[in-house]
Amino acid sequence: AQKITQTQPGMFVQEKEAVTLDCTYDTSDQSYGLFWYKQPSSGEMIFLIYQGSYDEQNATEGRYSLNFQKARKSANLVISASQLGDSAMYFCAMRESARQLTFGSGTQLTVLP
Amino acid sequence: GAVVSQHPSRVICKSGTSVKIECRSLDFQATTMFWYRQFPKQSLMLMATSNEGSKATYEQGVEKDKFLINHASLTLSTLTVTSAHPEDSSFYICSASRTGGATNEKLFFGSGTQLSVL
């Protein structure tokens, strides 16, 4: 079974609008971490935001926020006030105890002027 | 934030030659380094996990004799693609871990290496 599922291969958003990128996960561990990374066309992986399984509040980092719904096992990324530079591939990832980071299939976000 | 340096960023080689890719953690000691492979428009697939001073652990289906990993120091890991063939052409990217396994550790990545085998 897929550990991380991203159901949106591609998304479009108008500049200055908000967009939500979906991510659901599957784990039986109690302790785990959820991450979002951005990969522009240059290929580098840029860390955006982290949510711990025990964190009660949703994580926020500037224009990025994570909508964490533990019971539903979802960790959606919300980008507010989209900018043209936000166009990139976005990966949701999970890290379970003493294991490596597992990535979803990614969502290609295109910000339209 | 932590910086991970990866070189070269792009390499083109002839079939049958070997290519070495370096991954360095510049401002911290990396107990563990991870090597990933990524095909166009696809996700990152873990190839192997290397711990300093010990043999790398390879994921199922990854040929350890084809992809040699050396983690000789706490700041350097190398991936050597031996006897490269066109099907080895791909984007290879490394990440470095201070802790080796903490669930809350933010992993930082190198900038990746695009390998093209002619």
PDB file of C-alpha atoms in Angstrom:
ATOM      1  CA  ALA A   1       0.000   0.000   0.000  1.00  0.00           C
ATOM      2  CA  GLN A   2       1.090   3.543  -0.725  1.00  0.00           C
ATOM      3  CA  LYS A   3       2.463   5.283   2.333  1.00  0.00           C
ATOM      4  CA  ILE A   4       1.940   8.763   0.900  1.00  0.00           C
ATOM      5  CA  THR A   5      -0.751   9.599  -1.631  1.00  0.00           C
ATOM      6  CA  GLN A   6      -0.964  12.789  -3.621  1.00  0.00           C
ATOM      7  CA  THR A   7      -4.014  12.605  -5.868  1.00  0.00           C
ATOM      8  CA  GLN A   8      -3.432  15.778  -7.873  1.00  0.00           C
ATOM      9  CA  PRO A   9      -0.810  15.282 -10.616  1.00  0.00           C
ATOM     10  CA  GLY A  10      -1.258  18.891 -11.685  1.00  0.00           C
ATOM     11  CA  MET A  11      -2.847  22.033 -10.273  1.00  0.00           C
ATOM     12  CA  PHE A  12      -3.347  25.536 -11.625  1.00  0.00           C
ATOM     13  CA  VAL A  13      -3.867  28.657  -9.539  1.00  0.00           C
ATOM     14  CA  GLN A  14      -4.219  32.297 -10.379  1.00  0.00           C
ATOM     15  CA  GLU A  15      -1.514  34.598  -9.062  1.00  0.00           C
ATOM     16  CA  LYS A  16      -2.382  36.033  -5.604  1.00  0.00           C
ATOM     17  CA  GLU A  17      -4.961  33.308  -4.957  1.00  0.00           C
ATOM     18  CA  ALA A  18      -4.624  30.536  -2.378  1.00  0.00           C
ATOM     19  CA  VAL A  19      -4.218  26.893  -3.337  1.00  0.00           C
ATOM     20  CA  THR A  20      -4.453  23.614  -1.421  1.00  0.00           C
ATOM     21  CA  LEU A  21      -2.326  20.612  -2.339  1.00  0.00           C
ATOM     22  CA  ASP A  22      -3.675  17.342  -1.019  1.00  0.00           C
ATOM     23  CA  CYS A  23      -1.752  14.653   0.822  1.00  0.00           C
ATOM     24  CA  THR A  24      -2.923  11.577   2.682  1.00  0.00           C
ATOM     25  CA  TYR A  25      -0.706   9.114   4.477  1.00  0.00           C
ATOM     26  CA  ASP A  26      -0.770   5.648   5.915  1.00  0.00           C
ATOM     27  CA  THR A  27       1.085   4.547   9.016  1.00  0.00           C
ATOM     28  CA  SER A  28       0.539   2.486  12.138  1.00  0.00           C
ATOM     29  CA  ASP A  29       3.235   4.357  14.040  1.00  0.00           C
ATOM     30  CA  GLN A  30       2.240   6.807  16.752  1.00  0.00           C
ATOM     31  CA  SER A  31       5.287   8.980  16.203  1.00  0.00           C
ATOM     32  CA  TYR A  32       5.957  10.290  12.736  1.00  0.00           C
ATOM     33  CA  GLY A  33       6.788  13.471  10.893  1.00  0.00           C
ATOM     34  CA  LEU A  34       5.158  14.961   7.835  1.00  0.00           C
ATOM     35  CA  PHE A  35       7.021  17.230   5.450  1.00  0.00           C
ATOM     36  CA  TRP A  36       6.450  19.238   2.322  1.00  0.00           C
ATOM     37  CA  TYR A  37       9.218  19.930  -0.167  1.00  0.00           C
ATOM     38  CA  LYS A  38       9.261  22.104  -3.259  1.00  0.00           C
ATOM     39  CA  GLN A  39      11.236  21.057  -6.323  1.00  0.00           C
ATOM     40  CA  PRO A  40      11.642  23.741  -9.003  1.00  0.00           C
ATOM     41  CA  SER A  41      12.795  22.844 -12.492  1.00  0.00           C
ATOM     42  CA  SER A  42      16.410  23.186 -11.350  1.00  0.00           C
ATOM     43  CA  GLY A  43      15.941  19.968  -9.376  1.00  0.00           C
ATOM     44  CA  GLU A  44      16.881  21.017  -5.864  1.00  0.00           C
ATOM     45  CA  MET A  45      14.614  19.920  -3.038  1.00  0.00           C
ATOM     46  CA  ILE A  46      13.578  22.850  -0.862  1.00  0.00           C
ATOM     47  CA  PHE A  47      12.146  22.166   2.593  1.00  0.00           C
ATOM     48  CA  LEU A  48       8.911  24.090   3.172  1.00  0.00           C
ATOM     49  CA  ILE A  49       7.153  22.938   6.313  1.00  0.00           C
ATOM     50  CA  TYR A  50       7.049  20.218   8.972  1.00  0.00           C
ATOM     51  CA  GLN A  51       4.250  18.776  11.119  1.00  0.00           C
ATOM     52  CA  GLY A  52       4.852  16.316  13.934  1.00  0.00           C
ATOM     53  CA  SER A  53       2.276  13.674  14.728  1.00  0.00           C
ATOM     54  CA  TYR A  54       1.949  14.967  18.287  1.00  0.00           C
ATOM     55  CA  ASP A  55       1.681  18.613  17.323  1.00  0.00           C
ATOM     56  CA  GLU A  56      -1.762  19.894  18.209  1.00  0.00           C
ATOM     57  CA  GLN A  57      -1.575  23.049  16.175  1.00  0.00           C
ATOM     58  CA  ASN A  58      -1.229  23.253  12.420  1.00  0.00           C
ATOM     59  CA  ALA A  59       2.242  24.244  11.298  1.00  0.00           C
ATOM     60  CA  THR A  60       2.755  27.560   9.526  1.00  0.00           C
ATOM     61  CA  GLU A  61       5.799  28.990   7.769  1.00  0.00           C
ATOM     62  CA  GLY A  62       5.169  32.327   6.119  1.00  0.00           C
ATOM     63  CA  ARG A  63       2.756  31.791   3.221  1.00  0.00           C
ATOM     64  CA  TYR A  64       2.741  28.036   3.813  1.00  0.00           C
ATOM     65  CA  SER A  65       0.452  26.307   6.248  1.00  0.00           C
ATOM     66  CA  LEU A  66      -0.268  22.650   6.805  1.00  0.00           C
ATOM     67  CA  ASN A  67      -3.844  21.548   7.375  1.00  0.00           C
ATOM     68  CA  PHE A  68      -3.239  18.531   9.598  1.00  0.00           C
ATOM     69  CA  GLN A  69      -6.216  16.247  10.191  1.00  0.00           C
ATOM     70  CA  LYS A  70      -4.828  13.323  12.123  1.00  0.00           C
ATOM     71  CA  ALA A  71      -7.997  11.229  12.266  1.00  0.00           C
ATOM     72  CA  ARG A  72      -8.339  11.455   8.500  1.00  0.00           C
ATOM     73  CA  LYS A  73      -4.581  10.985   8.026  1.00  0.00           C
ATOM     74  CA  SER A  74      -4.301  14.011   5.825  1.00  0.00           C
ATOM     75  CA  ALA A  75      -1.677  16.746   5.696  1.00  0.00           C
ATOM     76  CA  ASN A  76      -2.678  19.213   3.021  1.00  0.00           C
ATOM     77  CA  LEU A  77      -0.411  22.119   2.119  1.00  0.00           C
ATOM     78  CA  VAL A  78      -2.005  25.527   1.758  1.00  0.00           C
ATOM     79  CA  ILE A  79      -0.125  28.217  -0.121  1.00  0.00           C
ATOM     80  CA  SER A  80      -1.601  31.671   0.313  1.00  0.00           C
ATOM     81  CA  ALA A  81      -1.150  34.615  -2.068  1.00  0.00           C
ATOM     82  CA  SER A  82       0.433  32.505  -4.797  1.00  0.00           C
ATOM     83  CA  GLN A  83       3.378  33.949  -6.677  1.00  0.00           C
ATOM     84  CA  LEU A  84       4.743  33.070 -10.106  1.00  0.00           C
ATOM     85  CA  GLY A  85       7.843  31.692  -8.390  1.00  0.00           C
ATOM     86  CA  ASP A  86       5.699  29.125  -6.622  1.00  0.00           C
ATOM     87  CA  SER A  87       5.378  27.178  -9.877  1.00  0.00           C
ATOM     88  CA  ALA A  88       7.148  23.904  -9.153  1.00  0.00           C
ATOM     89  CA  MET A  89       6.681  20.284  -8.201  1.00  0.00           C
ATOM     90  CA  TYR A  90       5.524  19.791  -4.622  1.00  0.00           C
ATOM     91  CA  PHE A  91       6.173  16.599  -2.679  1.00  0.00           C
ATOM     92  CA  CYS A  92       4.562  15.439   0.528  1.00  0.00           C
ATOM     93  CA  ALA A  93       6.744  13.124   2.601  1.00  0.00           C
ATOM     94  CA  MET A  94       6.605  11.146   5.822  1.00  0.00           C
ATOM     95  CA  ARG A  95       9.250   9.940   8.189  1.00  0.00           C
ATOM     96  CA  GLU A  96       8.447   7.118  10.590  1.00  0.00           C
ATOM     97  CA  SER A  97      10.696   6.181  13.489  1.00  0.00           C
ATOM     98  CA  ALA A  98      14.284   5.336  12.495  1.00  0.00           C
ATOM     99  CA  ARG A  99      13.323   5.143   8.838  1.00  0.00           C
ATOM    100  CA  GLN A 100      13.973   7.102   5.745  1.00  0.00           C
ATOM    101  CA  LEU A 101      11.815   9.798   4.234  1.00  0.00           C
ATOM    102  CA  THR A 102       9.095   8.396   1.964  1.00  0.00           C
ATOM    103  CA  PHE A 103       7.752  10.655  -0.745  1.00  0.00           C
ATOM    104  CA  GLY A 104       4.430  10.937  -2.519  1.00  0.00           C
ATOM    105  CA  SER A 105       4.177  11.102  -6.293  1.00  0.00           C
ATOM    106  CA  GLY A 106       4.113  14.878  -6.313  1.00  0.00           C
ATOM    107  CA  THR A 107       1.857  17.661  -7.594  1.00  0.00           C
ATOM    108  CA  GLN A 108       2.960  19.995 -10.379  1.00  0.00           C
ATOM    109  CA  LEU A 109       1.711  23.460  -9.476  1.00  0.00           C
ATOM    110  CA  THR A 110       1.460  26.148 -12.128  1.00  0.00           C
ATOM    111  CA  VAL A 111       0.750  29.730 -11.097  1.00  0.00           C
ATOM    112  CA  LEU A 112      -0.947  31.714 -13.825  1.00  0.00           C
ATOM    113  CA  PRO A 113      -0.330  35.464 -14.250  1.00  0.00           C
TER     114      PRO A 113
ATOM    115  CA  GLY B   1      19.788  26.171   7.440  1.00  0.00           C
ATOM    116  CA  ALA B   2      22.084  23.241   6.893  1.00  0.00           C
ATOM    117  CA  VAL B   3      23.850  23.078   3.560  1.00  0.00           C
ATOM    118  CA  VAL B   4      24.418  19.959   1.542  1.00  0.00           C
ATOM    119  CA  SER B   5      26.651  20.234  -1.498  1.00  0.00           C
ATOM    120  CA  GLN B   6      26.441  17.784  -4.380  1.00  0.00           C
ATOM    121  CA  HIS B   7      28.800  17.583  -7.359  1.00  0.00           C
ATOM    122  CA  PRO B   8      28.752  17.427 -10.263  1.00  0.00           C
ATOM    123  CA  SER B   9      25.388  18.952 -11.121  1.00  0.00           C
ATOM    124  CA  ARG B  10      25.433  17.440 -14.574  1.00  0.00           C
ATOM    125  CA  VAL B  11      27.513  14.743 -16.201  1.00  0.00           C
ATOM    126  CA  ILE B  12      27.504  13.172 -19.617  1.00  0.00           C
ATOM    127  CA  CYS B  13      29.485  10.003 -20.100  1.00  0.00           C
ATOM    128  CA  LYS B  14      29.974   7.187 -22.570  1.00  0.00           C
ATOM    129  CA  SER B  15      28.444   3.800 -21.985  1.00  0.00           C
ATOM    130  CA  GLY B  16      30.771   1.542 -20.003  1.00  0.00           C
ATOM    131  CA  THR B  17      32.493   4.267 -18.017  1.00  0.00           C
ATOM    132  CA  SER B  18      32.120   4.910 -14.298  1.00  0.00           C
ATOM    133  CA  VAL B  19      30.852   8.118 -12.771  1.00  0.00           C
ATOM    134  CA  LYS B  20      31.379   9.340  -9.217  1.00  0.00           C
ATOM    135  CA  ILE B  21      28.961  11.722  -7.506  1.00  0.00           C
ATOM    136  CA  GLU B  22      29.923  13.465  -4.268  1.00  0.00           C
ATOM    137  CA  CYS B  23      27.632  14.583  -1.472  1.00  0.00           C
ATOM    138  CA  ARG B  24      29.033  16.784   1.289  1.00  0.00           C
ATOM    139  CA  SER B  25      27.457  18.193   4.412  1.00  0.00           C
ATOM    140  CA  LEU B  26      29.096  21.586   4.782  1.00  0.00           C
ATOM    141  CA  ASP B  27      28.150  22.718   8.256  1.00  0.00           C
ATOM    142  CA  PHE B  28      27.219  19.603  10.207  1.00  0.00           C
ATOM    143  CA  GLN B  29      28.292  16.025  10.706  1.00  0.00           C
ATOM    144  CA  ALA B  30      26.056  13.617   8.864  1.00  0.00           C
ATOM    145  CA  THR B  31      25.732  10.278  10.600  1.00  0.00           C
ATOM    146  CA  THR B  32      23.576   9.072   7.756  1.00  0.00           C
ATOM    147  CA  MET B  33      23.278   9.984   4.105  1.00  0.00           C
ATOM    148  CA  PHE B  34      20.542   8.912   1.740  1.00  0.00           C
ATOM    149  CA  TRP B  35      20.800   8.483  -2.016  1.00  0.00           C
ATOM    150  CA  TYR B  36      17.724   8.868  -4.183  1.00  0.00           C
ATOM    151  CA  ARG B  37      17.013   8.414  -7.868  1.00  0.00           C
ATOM    152  CA  GLN B  38      14.360  10.349  -9.723  1.00  0.00           C
ATOM    153  CA  PHE B  39      12.999   9.772 -13.217  1.00  0.00           C
ATOM    154  CA  PRO B  40      11.365  12.690 -15.084  1.00  0.00           C
ATOM    155  CA  LYS B  41       8.042  13.759 -13.618  1.00  0.00           C
ATOM    156  CA  GLN B  42       8.258  11.052 -10.963  1.00  0.00           C
ATOM    157  CA  SER B  43       8.895  10.865  -7.255  1.00  0.00           C
ATOM    158  CA  LEU B  44      12.174  10.295  -5.448  1.00  0.00           C
ATOM    159  CA  MET B  45      12.963   6.648  -4.934  1.00  0.00           C
ATOM    160  CA  LEU B  46      15.375   5.723  -2.171  1.00  0.00           C
ATOM    161  CA  MET B  47      18.321   3.718  -3.462  1.00  0.00           C
ATOM    162  CA  ALA B  48      20.416   3.267  -0.368  1.00  0.00           C
ATOM    163  CA  THR B  49      21.182   4.485   3.112  1.00  0.00           C
ATOM    164  CA  SER B  50      24.785   4.960   4.131  1.00  0.00           C
ATOM    165  CA  ASN B  51      26.163   5.311   7.621  1.00  0.00           C
ATOM    166  CA  GLU B  52      29.642   6.622   8.243  1.00  0.00           C
ATOM    167  CA  GLY B  53      32.167   3.839   8.535  1.00  0.00           C
ATOM    168  CA  SER B  54      29.847   0.981   7.642  1.00  0.00           C
ATOM    169  CA  LYS B  55      28.431  -0.672   4.551  1.00  0.00           C
ATOM    170  CA  ALA B  56      25.477   0.945   2.869  1.00  0.00           C
ATOM    171  CA  THR B  57      22.019  -0.584   3.085  1.00  0.00           C
ATOM    172  CA  TYR B  58      20.475  -0.935  -0.353  1.00  0.00           C
ATOM    173  CA  GLU B  59      16.776  -0.943  -1.163  1.00  0.00           C
ATOM    174  CA  GLN B  60      15.278  -3.959  -2.853  1.00  0.00           C
ATOM    175  CA  GLY B  61      16.037  -4.030  -6.549  1.00  0.00           C
ATOM    176  CA  VAL B  62      19.067  -1.742  -6.373  1.00  0.00           C
ATOM    177  CA  GLU B  63      22.269  -3.439  -7.531  1.00  0.00           C
ATOM    178  CA  LYS B  64      24.966  -2.775  -4.960  1.00  0.00           C
ATOM    179  CA  ASP B  65      27.725  -3.717  -7.406  1.00  0.00           C
ATOM    180  CA  LYS B  66      26.381  -1.210  -9.920  1.00  0.00           C
ATOM    181  CA  PHE B  67      25.863   1.627  -7.452  1.00  0.00           C
ATOM    182  CA  LEU B  68      28.826   1.741  -5.090  1.00  0.00           C
ATOM    183  CA  ILE B  69      28.378   3.919  -2.036  1.00  0.00           C
ATOM    184  CA  ASN B  70      31.174   5.032   0.218  1.00  0.00           C
ATOM    185  CA  HIS B  71      30.672   7.066   3.389  1.00  0.00           C
ATOM    186  CA  ALA B  72      34.221   7.442   4.562  1.00  0.00           C
ATOM    187  CA  SER B  73      33.746  10.485   6.754  1.00  0.00           C
ATOM    188  CA  LEU B  74      30.985  12.290   8.592  1.00  0.00           C
ATOM    189  CA  THR B  75      30.846  14.944   5.908  1.00  0.00           C
ATOM    190  CA  LEU B  76      31.272  13.029   2.665  1.00  0.00           C
ATOM    191  CA  SER B  77      29.446  10.253   0.883  1.00  0.00           C
ATOM    192  CA  THR B  78      30.049   9.202  -2.704  1.00  0.00           C
ATOM    193  CA  LEU B  79      27.916   7.294  -5.186  1.00  0.00           C
ATOM    194  CA  THR B  80      29.769   5.623  -8.043  1.00  0.00           C
ATOM    195  CA  VAL B  81      27.764   4.367 -10.986  1.00  0.00           C
ATOM    196  CA  THR B  82      29.954   1.619 -12.389  1.00  0.00           C
ATOM    197  CA  SER B  83      29.950   0.602 -16.040  1.00  0.00           C
ATOM    198  CA  ALA B  84      27.168   3.044 -16.753  1.00  0.00           C
ATOM    199  CA  HIS B  85      24.579   2.258 -19.413  1.00  0.00           C
ATOM    200  CA  PRO B  86      21.883   4.443 -20.988  1.00  0.00           C
ATOM    201  CA  GLU B  87      19.251   3.010 -18.632  1.00  0.00           C
ATOM    202  CA  ASP B  88      21.234   4.476 -15.710  1.00  0.00           C
ATOM    203  CA  SER B  89      20.525   7.957 -17.044  1.00  0.00           C
ATOM    204  CA  SER B  90      18.559   9.697 -14.335  1.00  0.00           C
ATOM    205  CA  PHE B  91      18.568  12.437 -11.711  1.00  0.00           C
ATOM    206  CA  TYR B  92      20.423  11.397  -8.562  1.00  0.00           C
ATOM    207  CA  ILE B  93      20.044  13.364  -5.353  1.00  0.00           C
ATOM    208  CA  CYS B  94      21.440  12.942  -1.872  1.00  0.00           C
ATOM    209  CA  SER B  95      20.336  14.065   1.557  1.00  0.00           C
ATOM    210  CA  ALA B  96      22.214  14.183   4.821  1.00  0.00           C
ATOM    211  CA  SER B  97      20.969  13.444   8.310  1.00  0.00           C
ATOM    212  CA  ARG B  98      22.438  14.582  11.624  1.00  0.00           C
ATOM    213  CA  THR B  99      20.443  12.141  13.696  1.00  0.00           C
ATOM    214  CA  GLY B 100      20.019   9.150  11.431  1.00  0.00           C
ATOM    215  CA  GLY B 101      16.402   8.598  12.225  1.00  0.00           C
ATOM    216  CA  ALA B 102      14.590  11.263  14.207  1.00  0.00           C
ATOM    217  CA  THR B 103      11.071  11.723  12.889  1.00  0.00           C
ATOM    218  CA  ASN B 104      11.209  15.484  13.374  1.00  0.00           C
ATOM    219  CA  GLU B 105      14.496  16.035  11.602  1.00  0.00           C
ATOM    220  CA  LYS B 106      14.285  18.247   8.543  1.00  0.00           C
ATOM    221  CA  LEU B 107      16.388  16.556   5.921  1.00  0.00           C
ATOM    222  CA  PHE B 108      18.382  18.825   3.654  1.00  0.00           C
ATOM    223  CA  PHE B 109      19.157  17.808   0.121  1.00  0.00           C
ATOM    224  CA  GLY B 110      21.943  18.339  -2.337  1.00  0.00           C
ATOM    225  CA  SER B 111      21.135  20.084  -5.594  1.00  0.00           C
ATOM    226  CA  GLY B 112      21.144  16.812  -7.509  1.00  0.00           C
ATOM    227  CA  THR B 113      23.126  15.355 -10.395  1.00  0.00           C
ATOM    228  CA  GLN B 114      21.689  14.797 -13.844  1.00  0.00           C
ATOM    229  CA  LEU B 115      23.453  11.801 -15.364  1.00  0.00           C
ATOM    230  CA  SER B 116      23.214  11.187 -19.090  1.00  0.00           C
ATOM    231  CA  VAL B 117      24.832   8.042 -20.464  1.00  0.00           C
ATOM    232  CA  LEU B 118      25.358   7.996 -24.212  1.00  0.00           C
TER     233      LEU B 118
END
